[in-house]
PDB file of C-alpha atoms in Angstrom:
ATOM      1  CA  SER A  29       0.000   0.000   0.000  1.00  0.00           C
ATOM      2  CA  ARG A  30       1.151   3.466  -0.900  1.00  0.00           C
ATOM      3  CA  ARG A  31       1.783   5.963   1.822  1.00  0.00           C
ATOM      4  CA  VAL A  32      -0.137   9.238   1.757  1.00  0.00           C
ATOM      5  CA  THR A  33       1.865  12.367   2.220  1.00  0.00           C
ATOM      6  CA  GLN A  34       0.852  15.151   4.549  1.00  0.00           C
ATOM      7  CA  ALA A  35       0.100  17.460   1.586  1.00  0.00           C
ATOM      8  CA  GLU A  36      -2.149  14.861  -0.073  1.00  0.00           C
ATOM      9  CA  TYR A  37      -3.966  14.209   3.180  1.00  0.00           C
ATOM     10  CA  THR A  38      -4.519  17.939   3.768  1.00  0.00           C
ATOM     11  CA  LYS A  39      -5.720  18.430   0.170  1.00  0.00           C
ATOM     12  CA  LYS A  40      -8.179  15.532   0.464  1.00  0.00           C
ATOM     13  CA  ARG A  41      -9.477  16.831   3.761  1.00  0.00           C
ATOM     14  CA  LYS A  42      -9.965  20.374   2.394  1.00  0.00           C
ATOM     15  CA  SER A  43     -11.803  18.925  -0.610  1.00  0.00           C
ATOM     16  CA  LYS A  44     -14.232  17.065   1.676  1.00  0.00           C
ATOM     17  CA  LYS A  45     -14.669  20.209   3.781  1.00  0.00           C
ATOM     18  CA  ARG A  46     -15.439  22.289   0.659  1.00  0.00           C
ATOM     19  CA  LYS A  47     -17.995  19.731  -0.496  1.00  0.00           C
ATOM     20  CA  LYS A  48     -19.712  19.902   2.909  1.00  0.00           C
ATOM     21  CA  ILE A  49     -19.723  23.716   2.815  1.00  0.00           C
ATOM     22  CA  VAL A  50     -21.109  23.771  -0.747  1.00  0.00           C
ATOM     23  CA  LEU A  51     -23.780  21.235   0.239  1.00  0.00           C
ATOM     24  CA  ALA A  52     -24.721  23.279   3.328  1.00  0.00           C
ATOM     25  CA  VAL A  53     -24.927  26.491   1.251  1.00  0.00           C
ATOM     26  CA  CYS A  54     -27.080  24.733  -1.384  1.00  0.00           C
ATOM     27  CA  ILE A  55     -29.420  23.408   1.303  1.00  0.00           C
ATOM     28  CA  ALA A  56     -29.651  26.860   2.911  1.00  0.00           C
ATOM     29  CA  LEU A  57     -30.423  28.466  -0.472  1.00  0.00           C
ATOM     30  CA  LEU A  58     -33.041  25.817  -1.169  1.00  0.00           C
ATOM     31  CA  VAL A  59     -34.684  26.481   2.211  1.00  0.00           C
ATOM     32  CA  VAL A  60     -34.676  30.259   1.535  1.00  0.00           C
ATOM     33  CA  VAL A  61     -36.095  29.811  -1.985  1.00  0.00           C
ATOM     34  CA  LEU A  62     -38.804  27.396  -0.805  1.00  0.00           C
ATOM     35  CA  GLY A  63     -39.629  29.710   2.101  1.00  0.00           C
ATOM     36  CA  GLY A  64     -39.894  32.655  -0.307  1.00  0.00           C
ATOM     37  CA  VAL A  65     -42.118  30.699  -2.681  1.00  0.00           C
ATOM     38  CA  GLY A  66     -44.296  29.622   0.246  1.00  0.00           C
ATOM     39  CA  ALA A  67     -44.549  33.199   1.541  1.00  0.00           C
ATOM     40  CA  ALA A  68     -45.418  34.493  -1.955  1.00  0.00           C
ATOM     41  CA  PHE A  69     -48.061  31.785  -2.354  1.00  0.00           C
ATOM     42  CA  ALA A  70     -49.583  32.655   1.042  1.00  0.00           C
ATOM     43  CA  TYR A  71     -49.549  36.380   0.155  1.00  0.00           C
ATOM     44  CA  ILE A  72     -51.258  35.768  -3.199  1.00  0.00           C
ATOM     45  CA  ASN A  73     -53.857  33.520  -1.554  1.00  0.00           C
ATOM     46  CA  THR A  74     -54.553  36.225   1.046  1.00  0.00           C
ATOM     47  CA  ILE A  75     -55.016  38.854  -1.678  1.00  0.00           C
ATOM     48  CA  ASN A  76     -57.250  36.495  -3.648  1.00  0.00           C
ATOM     49  CA  ALA A  77     -59.338  35.714  -0.566  1.00  0.00           C
ATOM     50  CA  ASN A  78     -59.719  39.438   0.185  1.00  0.00           C
ATOM     51  CA  LEU A  79     -60.741  40.170  -3.410  1.00  0.00           C
ATOM     52  CA  ASN A  80     -63.334  37.385  -3.369  1.00  0.00           C
ATOM     53  CA  GLU A  81     -64.720  38.174   0.094  1.00  0.00           C
ATOM     54  CA  GLY A  82     -68.481  38.604  -0.135  1.00  0.00           C
ATOM     55  CA  VAL A  83     -68.609  37.426  -3.749  1.00  0.00           C
ATOM     56  CA  ASP A  84     -71.293  34.778  -4.060  1.00  0.00           C
ATOM     57  CA  ASP A  85     -72.485  32.697  -7.017  1.00  0.00           C
ATOM     58  CA  ASP A  86     -75.237  35.195  -7.870  1.00  0.00           C
ATOM     59  CA  LEU A  87     -72.664  37.977  -8.183  1.00  0.00           C
ATOM     60  CA  ARG A  88     -70.349  35.806 -10.289  1.00  0.00           C
ATOM     61  CA  ASP A  89     -73.281  34.966 -12.566  1.00  0.00           C
ATOM     62  CA  ALA A  90     -74.186  38.662 -12.949  1.00  0.00           C
ATOM     63  CA  LEU A  91     -70.673  39.567 -14.121  1.00  0.00           C
ATOM     64  CA  VAL A  92     -69.817  38.947 -17.772  1.00  0.00           C
ATOM     65  CA  ASP A  93     -66.603  37.086 -18.601  1.00  0.00           C
ATOM     66  CA  THR A  94     -64.101  39.078 -20.641  1.00  0.00           C
ATOM     67  CA  LYS A  95     -62.709  37.249 -23.655  1.00  0.00           C
ATOM     68  CA  TYR A  96     -59.300  38.881 -24.031  1.00  0.00           C
ATOM     69  CA  ALA A  97     -57.171  40.536 -21.391  1.00  0.00           C
ATOM     70  CA  GLY A  98     -56.484  43.611 -23.538  1.00  0.00           C
ATOM     71  CA  ASP A  99     -60.103  44.287 -24.548  1.00  0.00           C
ATOM     72  CA  PRO A 100     -62.018  47.209 -23.046  1.00  0.00           C
ATOM     73  CA  PHE A 101     -64.357  46.280 -20.203  1.00  0.00           C
ATOM     74  CA  TYR A 102     -66.949  47.899 -17.946  1.00  0.00           C
ATOM     75  CA  MET A 103     -66.713  48.079 -14.173  1.00  0.00           C
ATOM     76  CA  LEU A 104     -69.335  49.165 -11.658  1.00  0.00           C
ATOM     77  CA  LEU A 105     -68.001  51.064  -8.652  1.00  0.00           C
ATOM     78  CA  MET A 106     -70.406  51.467  -5.750  1.00  0.00           C
ATOM     79  CA  GLY A 107     -70.419  53.174  -2.398  1.00  0.00           C
ATOM     80  CA  THR A 108     -73.097  51.789  -0.073  1.00  0.00           C
ATOM     81  CA  ASP A 109     -74.544  53.229   3.124  1.00  0.00           C
ATOM     82  CA  GLY A 110     -73.782  50.073   5.098  1.00  0.00           C
ATOM     83  CA  SER A 111     -71.583  49.829   8.176  1.00  0.00           C
ATOM     84  CA  ALA A 112     -71.131  47.350  10.994  1.00  0.00           C
ATOM     85  CA  GLU A 113     -72.703  49.814  13.448  1.00  0.00           C
ATOM     86  CA  ARG A 114     -75.785  50.384  11.251  1.00  0.00           C
ATOM     87  CA  ASP A 115     -76.071  46.667  10.539  1.00  0.00           C
ATOM     88  CA  GLU A 116     -76.192  45.863  14.268  1.00  0.00           C
ATOM     89  CA  SER A 117     -78.583  48.668  15.241  1.00  0.00           C
ATOM     90  CA  GLY A 118     -80.856  48.386  12.226  1.00  0.00           C
ATOM     91  CA  ASP A 119     -80.808  52.207  11.951  1.00  0.00           C
ATOM     92  CA  PHE A 120     -81.019  53.290   8.345  1.00  0.00           C
ATOM     93  CA  GLY A 121     -81.484  56.994   9.137  1.00  0.00           C
ATOM     94  CA  ASP A 122     -84.510  59.259   8.785  1.00  0.00           C
ATOM     95  CA  SER A 123     -84.512  59.146   4.992  1.00  0.00           C
ATOM     96  CA  TYR A 124     -85.153  55.388   5.019  1.00  0.00           C
ATOM     97  CA  ARG A 125     -87.616  55.112   7.925  1.00  0.00           C
ATOM     98  CA  SER A 126     -90.708  55.185   5.702  1.00  0.00           C
ATOM     99  CA  GLU A 127     -89.298  52.420   3.499  1.00  0.00           C
ATOM    100  CA  SER A 128     -87.571  50.348   6.202  1.00  0.00           C
ATOM    101  CA  ALA A 129     -90.327  47.711   6.276  1.00  0.00           C
ATOM    102  CA  GLU A 130     -90.182  47.296   2.502  1.00  0.00           C
ATOM    103  CA  TYR A 131     -86.389  46.966   2.451  1.00  0.00           C
ATOM    104  CA  ALA A 132     -85.826  45.201   5.771  1.00  0.00           C
ATOM    105  CA  GLY A 133     -82.832  42.875   5.947  1.00  0.00           C
ATOM    106  CA  ASP A 134     -79.100  43.111   5.661  1.00  0.00           C
ATOM    107  CA  GLN A 135     -78.944  44.902   2.288  1.00  0.00           C
ATOM    108  CA  PHE A 136     -78.103  48.575   2.105  1.00  0.00           C
ATOM    109  CA  ARG A 137     -78.606  51.129  -0.635  1.00  0.00           C
ATOM    110  CA  SER A 138     -75.931  52.286  -3.011  1.00  0.00           C
ATOM    111  CA  ASP A 139     -75.423  56.003  -2.396  1.00  0.00           C
ATOM    112  CA  SER A 140     -73.003  56.424  -5.275  1.00  0.00           C
ATOM    113  CA  MET A 141     -72.512  54.467  -8.472  1.00  0.00           C
ATOM    114  CA  ILE A 142     -69.924  55.012 -11.153  1.00  0.00           C
ATOM    115  CA  LEU A 143     -69.872  53.049 -14.375  1.00  0.00           C
ATOM    116  CA  ALA A 144     -66.307  52.928 -15.698  1.00  0.00           C
ATOM    117  CA  ARG A 145     -65.101  51.825 -19.128  1.00  0.00           C
ATOM    118  CA  ILE A 146     -61.480  50.730 -18.980  1.00  0.00           C
ATOM    119  CA  ASP A 147     -59.503  50.355 -22.200  1.00  0.00           C
ATOM    120  CA  PRO A 148     -56.124  48.764 -21.353  1.00  0.00           C
ATOM    121  CA  GLN A 149     -54.712  49.077 -24.874  1.00  0.00           C
ATOM    122  CA  SER A 150     -55.266  52.820 -25.211  1.00  0.00           C
ATOM    123  CA  LYS A 151     -54.732  53.329 -21.458  1.00  0.00           C
ATOM    124  CA  GLN A 152     -57.976  55.281 -21.105  1.00  0.00           C
ATOM    125  CA  VAL A 153     -60.641  55.228 -18.424  1.00  0.00           C
ATOM    126  CA  THR A 154     -64.040  56.830 -18.925  1.00  0.00           C
ATOM    127  CA  MET A 155     -66.299  57.172 -15.905  1.00  0.00           C
ATOM    128  CA  VAL A 156     -69.947  58.148 -15.681  1.00  0.00           C
ATOM    129  CA  SER A 157     -71.613  58.870 -12.371  1.00  0.00           C
ATOM    130  CA  LEU A 158     -75.101  57.393 -12.220  1.00  0.00           C
ATOM    131  CA  HIS A 159     -77.549  59.509 -10.227  1.00  0.00           C
ATOM    132  CA  ARG A 160     -78.913  57.402  -7.378  1.00  0.00           C
ATOM    133  CA  ASP A 161     -82.432  58.837  -7.670  1.00  0.00           C
ATOM    134  CA  THR A 162     -82.841  57.935 -11.357  1.00  0.00           C
ATOM    135  CA  LEU A 163     -86.225  56.259 -11.759  1.00  0.00           C
ATOM    136  CA  ILE A 164     -85.807  52.787 -13.293  1.00  0.00           C
ATOM    137  CA  ASP A 165     -88.347  50.145 -14.260  1.00  0.00           C
ATOM    138  CA  MET A 166     -87.166  47.064 -12.356  1.00  0.00           C
ATOM    139  CA  GLY A 167     -89.692  44.667 -13.842  1.00  0.00           C
ATOM    140  CA  THR A 168     -91.429  42.692 -11.093  1.00  0.00           C
ATOM    141  CA  ASN A 169     -90.108  45.167  -8.517  1.00  0.00           C
ATOM    142  CA  GLY A 170     -91.877  48.063 -10.250  1.00  0.00           C
ATOM    143  CA  LYS A 171     -90.473  51.529 -10.793  1.00  0.00           C
ATOM    144  CA  GLN A 172     -87.799  52.275  -8.237  1.00  0.00           C
ATOM    145  CA  LYS A 173     -84.927  54.662  -7.701  1.00  0.00           C
ATOM    146  CA  LEU A 174     -81.673  53.222  -9.045  1.00  0.00           C
ATOM    147  CA  ASN A 175     -80.140  52.983  -5.570  1.00  0.00           C
ATOM    148  CA  ALA A 176     -82.944  50.659  -4.408  1.00  0.00           C
ATOM    149  CA  ALA A 177     -81.564  47.839  -6.575  1.00  0.00           C
ATOM    150  CA  HIS A 178     -78.873  47.061  -3.995  1.00  0.00           C
ATOM    151  CA  SER A 179     -81.355  46.839  -1.120  1.00  0.00           C
ATOM    152  CA  ILE A 180     -83.671  44.628  -3.186  1.00  0.00           C
ATOM    153  CA  GLY A 181     -81.158  42.111  -4.508  1.00  0.00           C
ATOM    154  CA  GLY A 182     -77.663  43.074  -3.441  1.00  0.00           C
ATOM    155  CA  ALA A 183     -74.712  43.656  -5.723  1.00  0.00           C
ATOM    156  CA  ALA A 184     -75.734  41.007  -8.258  1.00  0.00           C
ATOM    157  CA  TYR A 185     -79.117  42.615  -8.872  1.00  0.00           C
ATOM    158  CA  THR A 186     -77.571  46.091  -9.024  1.00  0.00           C
ATOM    159  CA  ILE A 187     -75.151  44.907 -11.708  1.00  0.00           C
ATOM    160  CA  GLU A 188     -78.038  43.431 -13.716  1.00  0.00           C
ATOM    161  CA  VAL A 189     -80.113  46.618 -13.406  1.00  0.00           C
ATOM    162  CA  VAL A 190     -77.241  48.965 -14.307  1.00  0.00           C
ATOM    163  CA  SER A 191     -76.142  46.726 -17.186  1.00  0.00           C
ATOM    164  CA  LYS A 192     -79.659  46.772 -18.635  1.00  0.00           C
ATOM    165  CA  PHE A 193     -80.054  50.525 -18.001  1.00  0.00           C
ATOM    166  CA  ALA A 194     -76.701  51.461 -19.588  1.00  0.00           C
ATOM    167  CA  GLY A 195     -76.852  48.803 -22.301  1.00  0.00           C
ATOM    168  CA  VAL A 196     -73.348  47.481 -21.590  1.00  0.00           C
ATOM    169  CA  PRO A 197     -71.996  44.203 -20.185  1.00  0.00           C
ATOM    170  CA  ILE A 198     -70.395  44.658 -16.773  1.00  0.00           C
ATOM    171  CA  SER A 199     -67.472  42.343 -16.083  1.00  0.00           C
ATOM    172  CA  HIS A 200     -65.942  43.863 -12.924  1.00  0.00           C
ATOM    173  CA  TYR A 201     -67.322  45.256  -9.697  1.00  0.00           C
ATOM    174  CA  ALA A 202     -66.032  46.989  -6.560  1.00  0.00           C
ATOM    175  CA  GLU A 203     -67.943  48.135  -3.495  1.00  0.00           C
ATOM    176  CA  ILE A 204     -67.023  50.187  -0.486  1.00  0.00           C
ATOM    177  CA  ASP A 205     -69.200  50.890   2.550  1.00  0.00           C
ATOM    178  CA  PHE A 206     -68.911  53.456   5.347  1.00  0.00           C
ATOM    179  CA  ASP A 207     -66.455  51.275   7.281  1.00  0.00           C
ATOM    180  CA  GLY A 208     -64.207  50.817   4.237  1.00  0.00           C
ATOM    181  CA  PHE A 209     -64.344  54.538   3.472  1.00  0.00           C
ATOM    182  CA  LYS A 210     -63.403  55.328   7.081  1.00  0.00           C
ATOM    183  CA  GLU A 211     -60.459  52.900   6.887  1.00  0.00           C
ATOM    184  CA  ALA A 212     -59.274  54.488   3.609  1.00  0.00           C
ATOM    185  CA  VAL A 213     -59.437  57.989   5.138  1.00  0.00           C
ATOM    186  CA  ASP A 214     -57.624  56.804   8.274  1.00  0.00           C
ATOM    187  CA  ALA A 215     -54.917  55.158   6.145  1.00  0.00           C
ATOM    188  CA  LEU A 216     -54.356  58.431   4.300  1.00  0.00           C
ATOM    189  CA  GLY A 217     -54.190  60.321   7.588  1.00  0.00           C
TER     190      GLY A 217
END
């Protein structure tokens, strides 16, 4: 058997040590990458859950699917008079007292509605404010003010009514209530 010199032994030992260091660094990088991917996945799921909060099957059915990502689309933006405090107390204010029996329940009225046309290709947004007191024929619900649609059938019914009134397919929707407005103001300071 051949004798190993001190230099060869030291070189072999350093080589094994380097391999262990490289392996440890690779494992650490893998753990960091997997942790980052997991954190990104959790973040995206949280955003998705927040975006879909309160969206039921009726609302999904009321919205029209867009065919191409770059095509123009219509979006309904609504501000409702709902809040956690008003929901608990059942107080809809003096202006709604006479109609409170007719519109009893957990639905609130939409105080402001904006129909927006977004054209991603030309980078243009056109917005039209819809007057809440516009008298609309709501079929079986009779002639009502436009803002009553939300209290009658929620967001899904409001989308249907506005889509029919404006003659455009609505594919996106956003709603803010008093609590959300308060949070936005507080966030801005």
